[in-house]
Coordinates of C-alpha atoms (C1' of nucleotides) in Angstrom, one line a residue:
Chain A
M101 CA 123.7 86.3 122.2
N102 CA 124.2 87.8 125.9
H103 CA 122.8 91.1 127.5
N104 CA 125.7 92.9 126.6
S105 CA 125.1 92.6 122.8
V106 CA 122.0 94.9 122.9
G107 CA 121.9 97.1 120.1
L108 CA 124.8 95.3 118.3
A109 CA 124.0 93.6 115.1
V110 CA 125.4 92.4 111.8
H111 CA 124.7 95.3 109.2
E112 CA 124.4 94.4 105.7
V113 CA 123.6 96.4 102.6
L114 CA 121.5 94.9 99.8
A115 CA 121.2 96.3 96.1
A116 CA 118.1 95.9 93.9
V117 CA 119.9 96.8 90.7
L118 CA 117.2 97.2 87.9
Q119 CA 117.4 97.5 84.3
V120 CA 115.1 97.5 81.3
R121 CA 115.9 95.0 78.4
D122 CA 113.7 93.7 75.6
G123 CA 110.7 95.3 76.9
Q124 CA 111.1 93.6 80.3
L125 CA 112.1 95.1 83.8
R126 CA 114.9 92.8 85.4
V127 CA 117.0 92.5 88.5
L128 CA 120.3 91.4 89.2
L129 CA 120.5 88.2 91.3
W130 CA 123.2 85.7 92.5
Q131 CA 122.5 82.2 93.3
R132 CA 123.6 81.4 96.7
G133 CA 126.2 78.6 97.0
I134 CA 126.0 77.9 100.7
E135 CA 123.4 77.5 103.2
P136 CA 121.2 78.8 104.5
D137 CA 119.0 79.2 101.6
L138 CA 121.5 77.4 99.1
G139 CA 120.4 77.4 95.5
R140 CA 118.0 80.5 96.1
W141 CA 118.6 83.8 94.3
A142 CA 119.7 86.7 96.5
L143 CA 120.5 90.5 96.2
P144 CA 124.0 91.5 95.7
G145 CA 125.5 93.0 99.0
G146 CA 127.3 92.4 101.9
R147 CA 128.5 93.5 105.2
L148 CA 129.0 97.1 106.1
G149 CA 132.8 97.9 106.4
H150 CA 134.5 100.0 109.0
G151 CA 135.2 103.2 107.4
E152 CA 132.2 103.5 105.1
D153 CA 128.7 104.6 105.1
V154 CA 126.1 102.4 103.9
Q155 CA 126.0 104.1 100.1
T156 CA 129.7 103.8 99.9
S157 CA 129.6 100.3 101.0
V158 CA 126.9 99.2 98.5
L159 CA 128.7 100.8 95.5
R160 CA 131.8 98.9 96.7
Q161 CA 129.8 95.4 97.0
L162 CA 128.3 96.3 93.6
A163 CA 131.7 96.4 92.1
E164 CA 132.0 92.8 92.2
K165 CA 128.8 92.2 90.2
V166 CA 129.0 95.1 87.6
D167 CA 131.1 97.8 86.8
V168 CA 129.9 100.6 89.2
R169 CA 130.4 103.2 86.5
E170 CA 127.3 101.7 84.7
V171 CA 125.3 102.3 87.7
A172 CA 123.4 105.6 86.8
H173 CA 121.4 106.1 90.1
V174 CA 121.7 104.6 93.5
E175 CA 119.3 105.8 96.4
Q176 CA 118.3 104.3 99.9
L177 CA 115.1 102.1 100.0
E178 CA 114.5 101.2 103.4
V179 CA 115.7 99.0 106.4
F180 CA 114.6 95.4 106.9
S181 CA 115.1 94.5 110.4
A182 CA 112.7 91.5 111.2
P183 CA 114.4 89.6 113.9
D184 CA 114.1 86.4 112.0
R185 CA 114.8 87.8 108.6
M186 CA 117.8 85.5 108.5
P187 CA 118.4 82.3 110.5
H188 CA 121.5 82.0 112.9
Q189 CA 122.5 85.7 113.1
R190 CA 120.5 88.7 113.7
T191 CA 121.2 90.9 110.6
V192 CA 119.6 94.4 109.8
A193 CA 119.9 95.4 106.0
T194 CA 119.8 98.6 104.4
A195 CA 118.0 98.1 100.9
F196 CA 119.0 100.2 97.9
L197 CA 117.8 100.9 94.6
G198 CA 120.1 100.9 91.8
L199 CA 119.4 101.6 88.2
V200 CA 121.8 100.7 85.0
P201 CA 120.9 102.0 81.5
C202 CA 119.6 99.5 79.1
V203 CA 122.6 99.6 77.1
A204 CA 124.9 98.5 79.5
D205 CA 125.8 95.0 79.5
P206 CA 128.2 94.2 82.1
A207 CA 130.2 90.7 82.3
L208 CA 128.6 88.9 85.1
P209 CA 130.3 86.5 87.6
P210 CA 129.2 82.7 86.9
D211 CA 126.8 82.7 89.8
T212 CA 125.1 86.0 88.8
A213 CA 122.0 86.5 86.5
W214 CA 119.3 89.0 85.4
H215 CA 115.8 87.9 86.4
P216 CA 112.7 89.6 85.4
V217 CA 110.6 91.3 87.9
V218 CA 107.3 89.7 87.7
D219 CA 104.1 91.6 88.5
A220 CA 102.6 88.6 90.4
L221 CA 102.8 88.4 93.9
R222 CA 104.7 85.4 94.0
D223 CA 108.6 85.4 93.3
S224 CA 109.3 84.0 89.8
P225 CA 112.8 82.7 90.7
A226 CA 112.9 81.4 94.4
T227 CA 114.5 84.3 96.3
A228 CA 116.4 84.1 99.5
F229 CA 115.3 85.6 102.7
D230 CA 113.2 88.9 102.2
H231 CA 114.9 89.6 99.1
G232 CA 111.7 89.2 97.0
L233 CA 110.1 91.8 99.1
I234 CA 113.2 94.3 98.4
V235 CA 112.8 93.8 94.9
R236 CA 109.1 94.6 95.0
R237 CA 110.0 97.9 96.9
A238 CA 112.7 98.8 94.5
R239 CA 110.3 98.4 91.7
D240 CA 107.5 100.3 93.3
R241 CA 109.8 103.1 93.9
L242 CA 111.2 103.4 90.4
R243 CA 107.7 103.5 89.3
A244 CA 106.7 106.4 91.6
K245 CA 109.7 108.5 90.6
L246 CA 109.5 107.9 87.0
S247 CA 106.2 109.8 87.4
Y248 CA 107.4 112.9 89.2
T249 CA 111.1 113.0 88.6
N250 CA 113.5 113.1 85.8
L251 CA 114.8 109.4 86.7
G252 CA 114.3 108.2 83.1
F253 CA 117.8 109.3 82.5
A254 CA 119.1 106.2 84.5
L255 CA 117.5 103.8 82.4
A256 CA 118.1 105.1 78.9
P257 CA 121.2 105.5 76.8
S258 CA 123.0 109.0 76.3
E259 CA 121.0 109.3 72.9
F260 CA 117.6 107.9 72.0
T261 CA 114.3 108.3 70.3
V262 CA 111.0 109.1 71.7
S263 CA 109.9 105.4 70.7
A264 CA 112.7 103.9 72.6
L265 CA 112.1 106.0 75.7
R266 CA 108.2 104.9 75.3
Q267 CA 109.4 101.2 75.4
L268 CA 111.6 101.9 78.6
Y269 CA 108.9 103.6 80.5
S270 CA 106.0 101.2 79.3
A271 CA 108.3 98.3 80.7
A272 CA 109.2 99.9 83.7
L273 CA 105.7 101.0 84.6
G274 CA 103.9 97.9 83.5
Y275 CA 101.5 99.6 81.2
R276 CA 101.4 101.1 78.0
V277 CA 102.7 104.8 77.7
S278 CA 101.8 107.2 74.9
A279 CA 104.9 108.4 73.2
T280 CA 102.9 111.8 72.1
N281 CA 102.2 112.5 75.8
L282 CA 105.6 111.2 77.0
Q283 CA 107.4 113.5 74.7
R284 CA 105.4 116.5 75.5
V285 CA 105.2 116.0 79.4
L286 CA 109.0 115.7 79.5
A287 CA 109.6 118.5 77.1
R288 CA 107.6 120.9 78.9
R289 CA 109.4 120.1 82.2
G290 CA 112.7 120.7 80.5
V291 CA 113.8 117.1 81.0
L292 CA 114.2 116.3 77.3
I293 CA 116.6 118.0 75.1
P294 CA 116.5 117.5 71.4
T295 CA 120.2 116.9 70.2
G296 CA 119.3 117.7 66.5
G297 CA 120.1 114.4 65.0
T298 CA 117.9 111.8 63.8
A299 CA 117.9 107.9 63.8
A300 CA 117.9 106.0 60.4
P301 CA 114.5 104.6 60.0
G302 CA 114.0 100.7 60.1
P303 CA 113.8 98.3 57.1
S304 CA 110.1 98.8 56.4
G305 CA 110.4 102.5 56.1
G306 CA 108.9 105.5 58.2
R307 CA 109.9 108.8 59.0
P308 CA 113.4 108.9 60.9
A309 CA 113.0 109.7 64.5
A310 CA 114.7 112.8 66.1
L311 CA 117.3 112.0 68.8
Y312 CA 117.0 113.5 72.4
R313 CA 119.0 113.3 75.5
F314 CA 118.0 114.0 79.1
A315 CA 119.1 117.5 80.1
E316 CA 120.6 116.4 83.5
H317 CA 122.0 113.2 84.8
G318 CA 121.3 113.7 88.5
M319 CA 117.9 112.9 89.8
R320 CA 115.6 116.3 90.2
V321 CA 111.9 116.1 91.2
T322 CA 110.1 118.0 88.3
D323 CA 106.5 117.7 89.9
P324 CA 107.4 118.7 93.1
F325 CA 103.8 119.6 94.6
A326 CA 100.6 118.1 93.2
V327 CA 98.4 120.2 95.4
L328 CA 98.7 122.9 98.1
R329 CA 101.5 124.5 96.3
P330 CA 102.8 127.8 97.9
P331 CA 101.6 131.0 96.1
E332 CA 104.0 132.0 93.5
P333 CA 104.2 135.6 92.4
R334 CA 103.6 135.4 88.7
P335 CA 105.2 137.8 86.2
I336 CA 102.6 140.2 85.5
Chain B
M295 CA 138.0 97.4 116.3
N296 CA 139.4 94.0 114.8
H297 CA 138.8 92.6 111.6
N298 CA 136.2 89.9 112.9
S299 CA 133.9 93.1 113.7
V300 CA 133.4 93.9 110.2
G301 CA 129.6 94.3 109.7
L302 CA 129.0 94.6 113.3
A303 CA 127.8 97.8 114.4
V304 CA 125.7 99.5 117.1
H305 CA 122.4 99.9 115.8
E306 CA 120.2 102.9 117.4
V307 CA 116.8 103.9 116.3
L308 CA 115.8 107.8 116.3
A309 CA 112.6 109.4 116.2
A310 CA 111.8 113.1 115.0
V311 CA 108.4 113.4 116.8
L312 CA 106.8 116.5 115.2
Q313 CA 103.7 118.4 116.3
V314 CA 102.1 121.6 115.5
R315 CA 101.3 123.9 118.5
D316 CA 100.6 127.8 118.3
G317 CA 101.0 128.0 114.7
Q318 CA 104.6 126.5 115.1
L319 CA 106.0 123.0 113.9
R320 CA 108.0 121.5 116.9
V321 CA 109.9 118.6 117.4
L322 CA 110.6 116.6 120.6
L323 CA 114.2 116.6 122.0
W324 CA 115.8 115.7 125.2
Q325 CA 119.0 117.4 126.7
R326 CA 122.0 115.0 127.0
G327 CA 123.4 114.8 130.5
I328 CA 126.5 112.8 129.5
E329 CA 129.2 113.3 127.1
P330 CA 129.8 113.2 124.2
D331 CA 127.8 116.2 123.2
L332 CA 126.8 117.1 127.0
G333 CA 124.1 119.5 127.0
R334 CA 123.3 119.2 123.5
W335 CA 119.8 118.4 122.4
A336 CA 119.2 114.9 121.0
L337 CA 116.5 113.0 119.1
P338 CA 114.7 110.4 121.5
G339 CA 115.8 106.7 120.8
G340 CA 118.0 104.0 121.6
R341 CA 119.6 100.9 120.7
L342 CA 118.0 98.1 119.0
G343 CA 116.7 95.1 121.3
H344 CA 116.9 91.5 120.4
G345 CA 113.5 90.4 119.6
E346 CA 112.2 93.8 117.6
D347 CA 112.5 95.3 114.3
V348 CA 113.4 98.8 114.1
Q349 CA 109.6 100.1 114.1
T350 CA 108.8 98.2 117.2
S351 CA 112.0 99.5 118.8
V352 CA 111.3 103.0 118.2
L353 CA 107.8 102.9 119.6
R354 CA 109.1 101.3 122.7
Q355 CA 112.0 103.9 123.0
L356 CA 109.3 106.8 122.3
A357 CA 107.0 105.3 125.3
E358 CA 109.7 106.8 127.6
K359 CA 109.1 110.3 126.5
V360 CA 105.4 110.5 125.4
D361 CA 102.3 108.3 125.7
V362 CA 102.7 106.1 122.6
R363 CA 99.2 105.9 122.0
E364 CA 99.6 109.8 121.3
V365 CA 101.6 109.0 118.3
A366 CA 99.1 109.0 115.3
H367 CA 101.7 108.1 112.8
V368 CA 105.1 106.7 112.4
E369 CA 107.1 106.0 109.3
Q370 CA 110.9 105.3 108.6
L371 CA 112.8 108.2 107.1
E372 CA 116.4 107.1 106.2
V373 CA 119.3 105.3 107.5
F374 CA 122.3 107.5 108.7
S375 CA 125.6 105.7 108.9
A376 CA 128.7 108.2 108.4
P377 CA 131.5 106.5 110.1
D378 CA 132.1 109.3 112.3
R379 CA 128.7 110.3 112.9
M380 CA 129.3 109.4 116.6
P381 CA 132.5 109.4 118.2
H382 CA 134.2 106.5 120.1
Q383 CA 131.8 103.8 118.8
R384 CA 130.4 103.2 115.1
T385 CA 126.8 103.5 115.3
V386 CA 124.3 103.1 112.5
A387 CA 121.1 105.1 113.0
T388 CA 117.6 104.4 111.4
A389 CA 115.5 107.7 111.8
F390 CA 111.9 107.7 112.0
L391 CA 109.3 110.5 111.7
G392 CA 106.7 110.5 114.2
L393 CA 103.5 112.7 114.3
V394 CA 101.3 113.8 117.4
P395 CA 97.9 115.6 117.2
C396 CA 98.1 119.4 118.0
V397 CA 95.7 118.3 121.0
A398 CA 98.2 116.0 122.7
D399 CA 99.9 117.4 125.8
P400 CA 101.9 114.5 127.1
A401 CA 103.8 114.8 130.5
L402 CA 107.5 115.2 129.6
P403 CA 110.5 114.1 131.6
P404 CA 112.5 116.9 133.0
D405 CA 115.2 116.8 130.5
T406 CA 112.8 116.8 127.6
A407 CA 110.9 119.6 125.7
W408 CA 109.7 120.8 122.5
H409 CA 111.7 122.8 120.1
P410 CA 110.5 125.2 117.1
V411 CA 111.7 123.5 113.8
V412 CA 113.4 126.5 112.1
D413 CA 113.6 127.1 108.7
A414 CA 117.0 128.6 108.9
L415 CA 119.9 126.2 107.9
R416 CA 121.4 126.3 111.3
D417 CA 119.7 124.6 114.3
S418 CA 118.3 126.6 116.7
P419 CA 119.1 124.8 119.6
A420 CA 122.4 123.2 119.8
T421 CA 121.8 119.6 118.5
A422 CA 124.0 116.6 119.1
F423 CA 125.7 114.7 116.3
D424 CA 123.7 114.6 113.0
H425 CA 120.4 115.2 114.8
G426 CA 119.6 118.3 113.2
L427 CA 119.9 117.1 109.7
I428 CA 117.4 114.2 110.7
V429 CA 114.8 116.7 112.0
R430 CA 115.0 118.7 108.5
R431 CA 114.6 115.3 106.5
A432 CA 111.6 114.8 108.8
R433 CA 110.1 118.1 108.4
D434 CA 110.8 117.8 104.4
R435 CA 109.0 114.2 104.2
L436 CA 106.0 115.7 106.4
R437 CA 105.7 118.5 103.8
A438 CA 105.9 116.5 100.9
K439 CA 103.3 113.8 102.4
L440 CA 100.8 116.6 103.4
S441 CA 100.5 117.4 99.7
Y442 CA 99.7 113.8 98.1
T443 CA 98.2 111.8 101.1
N444 CA 96.0 112.4 104.1
L445 CA 98.6 112.6 106.7
G446 CA 96.9 115.7 108.0
F447 CA 94.9 113.3 110.3
A448 CA 97.9 112.6 112.1
L449 CA 98.3 116.7 113.0
A450 CA 94.6 117.3 113.7
P451 CA 92.2 116.6 116.5
S452 CA 89.3 114.1 116.0
E453 CA 87.0 116.9 115.1
F454 CA 88.3 120.4 113.8
T455 CA 87.0 123.4 111.7
V456 CA 88.4 124.0 108.4
S457 CA 90.1 127.2 109.8
A458 CA 91.9 125.3 112.4
L459 CA 93.1 122.7 109.8
R460 CA 94.4 125.6 107.7
Q461 CA 96.6 126.7 110.6
L462 CA 97.9 123.3 111.0
Y463 CA 98.9 123.0 107.4
S464 CA 100.3 126.3 107.1
A465 CA 102.5 125.8 110.1
A466 CA 103.7 122.5 108.9
L467 CA 104.1 123.8 105.2
G468 CA 105.7 127.1 106.0
Y469 CA 103.6 129.2 104.0
R470 CA 99.9 130.3 104.0
V471 CA 97.1 127.8 102.7
S472 CA 93.8 129.1 101.6
A473 CA 91.2 127.5 103.7
T474 CA 88.6 127.6 100.6
N475 CA 91.0 125.4 98.6
L476 CA 92.0 123.4 101.3
Q477 CA 88.6 122.3 102.2
R478 CA 87.5 121.6 98.4
V479 CA 90.7 119.5 97.5
L480 CA 90.5 117.3 100.8
A481 CA 86.8 117.1 100.2
R482 CA 86.8 116.0 96.5
R483 CA 89.3 113.4 97.5
G484 CA 87.0 111.9 100.3
V485 CA 89.5 112.8 102.9
L486 CA 87.4 115.2 104.8
I487 CA 83.9 114.2 106.1
P488 CA 81.5 116.8 107.9
T489 CA 80.2 115.7 111.3
G490 CA 77.1 117.8 111.0
G491 CA 78.1 119.8 114.1
T492 CA 79.4 123.3 114.3
A493 CA 81.9 125.3 116.5
A494 CA 80.6 128.3 118.6
P495 CA 81.8 131.6 117.0
G496 CA 84.5 133.6 118.6
P497 CA 83.7 136.7 121.1
S498 CA 83.7 138.8 118.1
G499 CA 81.0 137.0 116.2
G500 CA 81.1 135.3 112.7
R501 CA 79.4 132.6 111.4
P502 CA 79.7 129.3 113.3
A503 CA 82.3 127.0 111.4
A504 CA 81.2 123.5 110.4
L505 CA 83.0 120.8 112.3
Y506 CA 85.0 117.9 110.1
R507 CA 86.9 114.6 110.7
F508 CA 89.3 112.7 108.7
A509 CA 87.7 109.9 106.8
E510 CA 90.6 107.5 107.7
H511 CA 93.2 107.4 110.4
G512 CA 95.9 105.4 108.5
M513 CA 97.9 106.9 105.7
R514 CA 96.6 106.8 102.4
V515 CA 98.0 108.1 99.1
T516 CA 95.3 110.5 97.9
D517 CA 97.2 111.7 94.6
P518 CA 99.2 108.6 93.3
F519 CA 100.5 109.8 90.1
A520 CA 101.0 113.3 89.0
V521 CA 101.6 112.1 85.3
L522 CA 102.0 109.2 83.2
R523 CA 99.0 107.5 85.0
P524 CA 97.9 104.3 83.6
P525 CA 94.9 104.5 81.3
E526 CA 91.7 103.8 83.3
P527 CA 88.7 102.5 81.5
R528 CA 86.1 105.2 82.2
P529 CA 82.5 104.4 83.1
I530 CA 80.6 105.3 79.7
Chain C
dC218 C1' 101.6 105.1 45.0
dC219 C1' 101.1 102.8 49.5
dA220 C1' 102.5 101.3 54.0
dA221 C1' 105.0 102.5 58.1
dA222 C1' 106.4 104.9 61.7
dA223 C1' 107.2 109.8 63.6
dG224 C1' 105.6 114.1 64.8
dT225 C1' 102.2 117.9 65.3
dG226 C1' 97.5 120.3 66.0
dT227 C1' 93.5 120.2 68.4
dT228 C1' 89.9 119.2 71.5
dC229 C1' 88.3 117.5 75.8
dT230 C1' 88.5 116.9 80.6
dG231 C1' 89.6 117.6 85.2
dT232 C1' 92.2 119.9 89.0
dT233 C1' 93.7 123.6 91.2
dT234 C1' 93.7 128.5 92.1
dA235 C1' 91.8 133.1 92.8
dC236 C1' 88.3 136.0 93.9
dA237 C1' 84.0 137.8 94.2
dC238 C1' 79.8 137.3 96.7
dC239 C1' 76.6 135.3 100.2
dC240 C1' 75.6 133.7 105.1
dA241 C1' 75.3 133.4 109.9
dT242 C1' 76.4 135.4 114.4
dG243 C1' 77.7 138.8 118.0
dT244 C1' 77.7 143.6 119.4
Chain D
dA158 C1' 72.7 148.0 111.3
dC159 C1' 77.4 146.5 110.8
dA160 C1' 81.7 144.2 111.7
dT161 C1' 83.6 139.6 111.7
dG162 C1' 84.4 135.2 110.3
dG163 C1' 82.7 131.0 107.5
dG164 C1' 81.0 129.3 103.3
dT165 C1' 79.8 128.9 98.2
dG166 C1' 79.8 130.0 93.1
dT167 C1' 82.2 130.9 89.2
dA168 C1' 85.8 131.8 86.1
dA169 C1' 90.5 131.4 84.7
dA170 C1' 94.8 128.9 84.0
dC171 C1' 96.8 125.0 83.3
dA172 C1' 98.2 120.1 82.7
dG173 C1' 97.5 115.6 80.6
dA174 C1' 95.0 112.4 77.7
dA175 C1' 93.0 111.2 73.5
dC176 C1' 92.8 111.3 68.7
dA177 C1' 92.8 112.9 64.1
dC178 C1' 96.0 114.5 60.8
dT179 C1' 100.4 115.7 58.5
dT180 C1' 105.3 114.4 57.5
dT181 C1' 108.9 111.7 55.9
dT182 C1' 110.9 107.7 54.7
dG183 C1' 111.2 102.5 52.2
dG184 C1' 109.4 99.5 48.8

DNA sequence: CCAAAAGTGTTCTGTTTACACCCATGT
DNA sequence: ACATGGGTGTAAACAGAACACTTTTGG
């Protein structure tokens, strides 16, 4: 690397694609078949192309792993740029969070699989480079935004019961959420709309559950300011 | 640009350094003396160096404009990577937010000056490239974090009255904040500590104001979850 | 009739805002 | 005394959590 290359670096994009399945938050990883870090699990992604910005690039790269139409939400996380984060070649990475509804079950390439996002500090599968850290950041961002945005729409199917939504939120947040309060909070904010339909009860009976859908399918901040909000002129 | 250069891009770092002065939120810009965008105002920054990550780089670059010790807080904003964001050469930028206390008055290079951050959609000075957008993102991030973190420490002097703090918050947020409530909210969260001292009243009299300081000088989230918080076992 | 699951009503608590009132100082 | 700015007390509004209770189904 000579002096002229100051500022020149390989730029890659990486996506932490998260999904809730079977009460567990999981992330899409592929197993590296080449050195360095052969055999370790890595986030999907690749090099930035000529005519694309980072978001376009990450969606293009994801298309190799999953049907991009199944990705309900994508947002930038953070730049990872430690000089030694990858051996041999200086590489700057823009990391993304991607969310896939729980009903999506894309056909995966043979080297690709879902892995549970563990709460422990260590990574459960051996992850490549700094990808374990990126997954943790993605999880933290999802948890934060579930609380103050309507981001649940990206994890849920088009129609669902409050019980099903409660399981999604519980798995993503890592603690038990009350169905009663979840319904009320989201309803008050206008995030949740009843479709009018009901779901059939299970084999052991029980009252049929009402079906709901998310009012919007783009992310919206529903709880913008916790404090110090601007004085709103109230209607009489 | 040939096929081998896929993924290779110039990587620059840019800093939107904000400060409140005279009741106005302002940003540090320098006037370009070369094409392209000659004469337009740009954010300080420059190319990423070999052995540094983006944060190290932005602090190094800022040292050319202000005394870095006066920068009380720095955080990553977002990557800007539109292929045509700069002419001639593909350049990916990592943008940062920097905050400088209102008392800091660094000596500035002749081509550098503070500019008010305007609320209007158009940029008040003619800004270079996409730097106007970056400034707006920096302002929005500051406004959001003032509400749910202790980030005010980065705008305030070491000791201050609640009135002075109210002016800082009002200028940064763009609307009038009540001194009464500001004091109570920050005090309850343990963000604000009374020093015991008092400030001398103005020439027209008035009760002397108590002096306060921020309890911590690193950013801390003080209002972590608006809703859906985990059940906390309460003490008896 | 009973168990199971879903949904509703009610209460409690904590936070934020709004506003009235009291305090300390200079003229 | 009184104006001026600073501080405190208090009540109202609201959101969320917790929990008891009712509703609707299957066996």
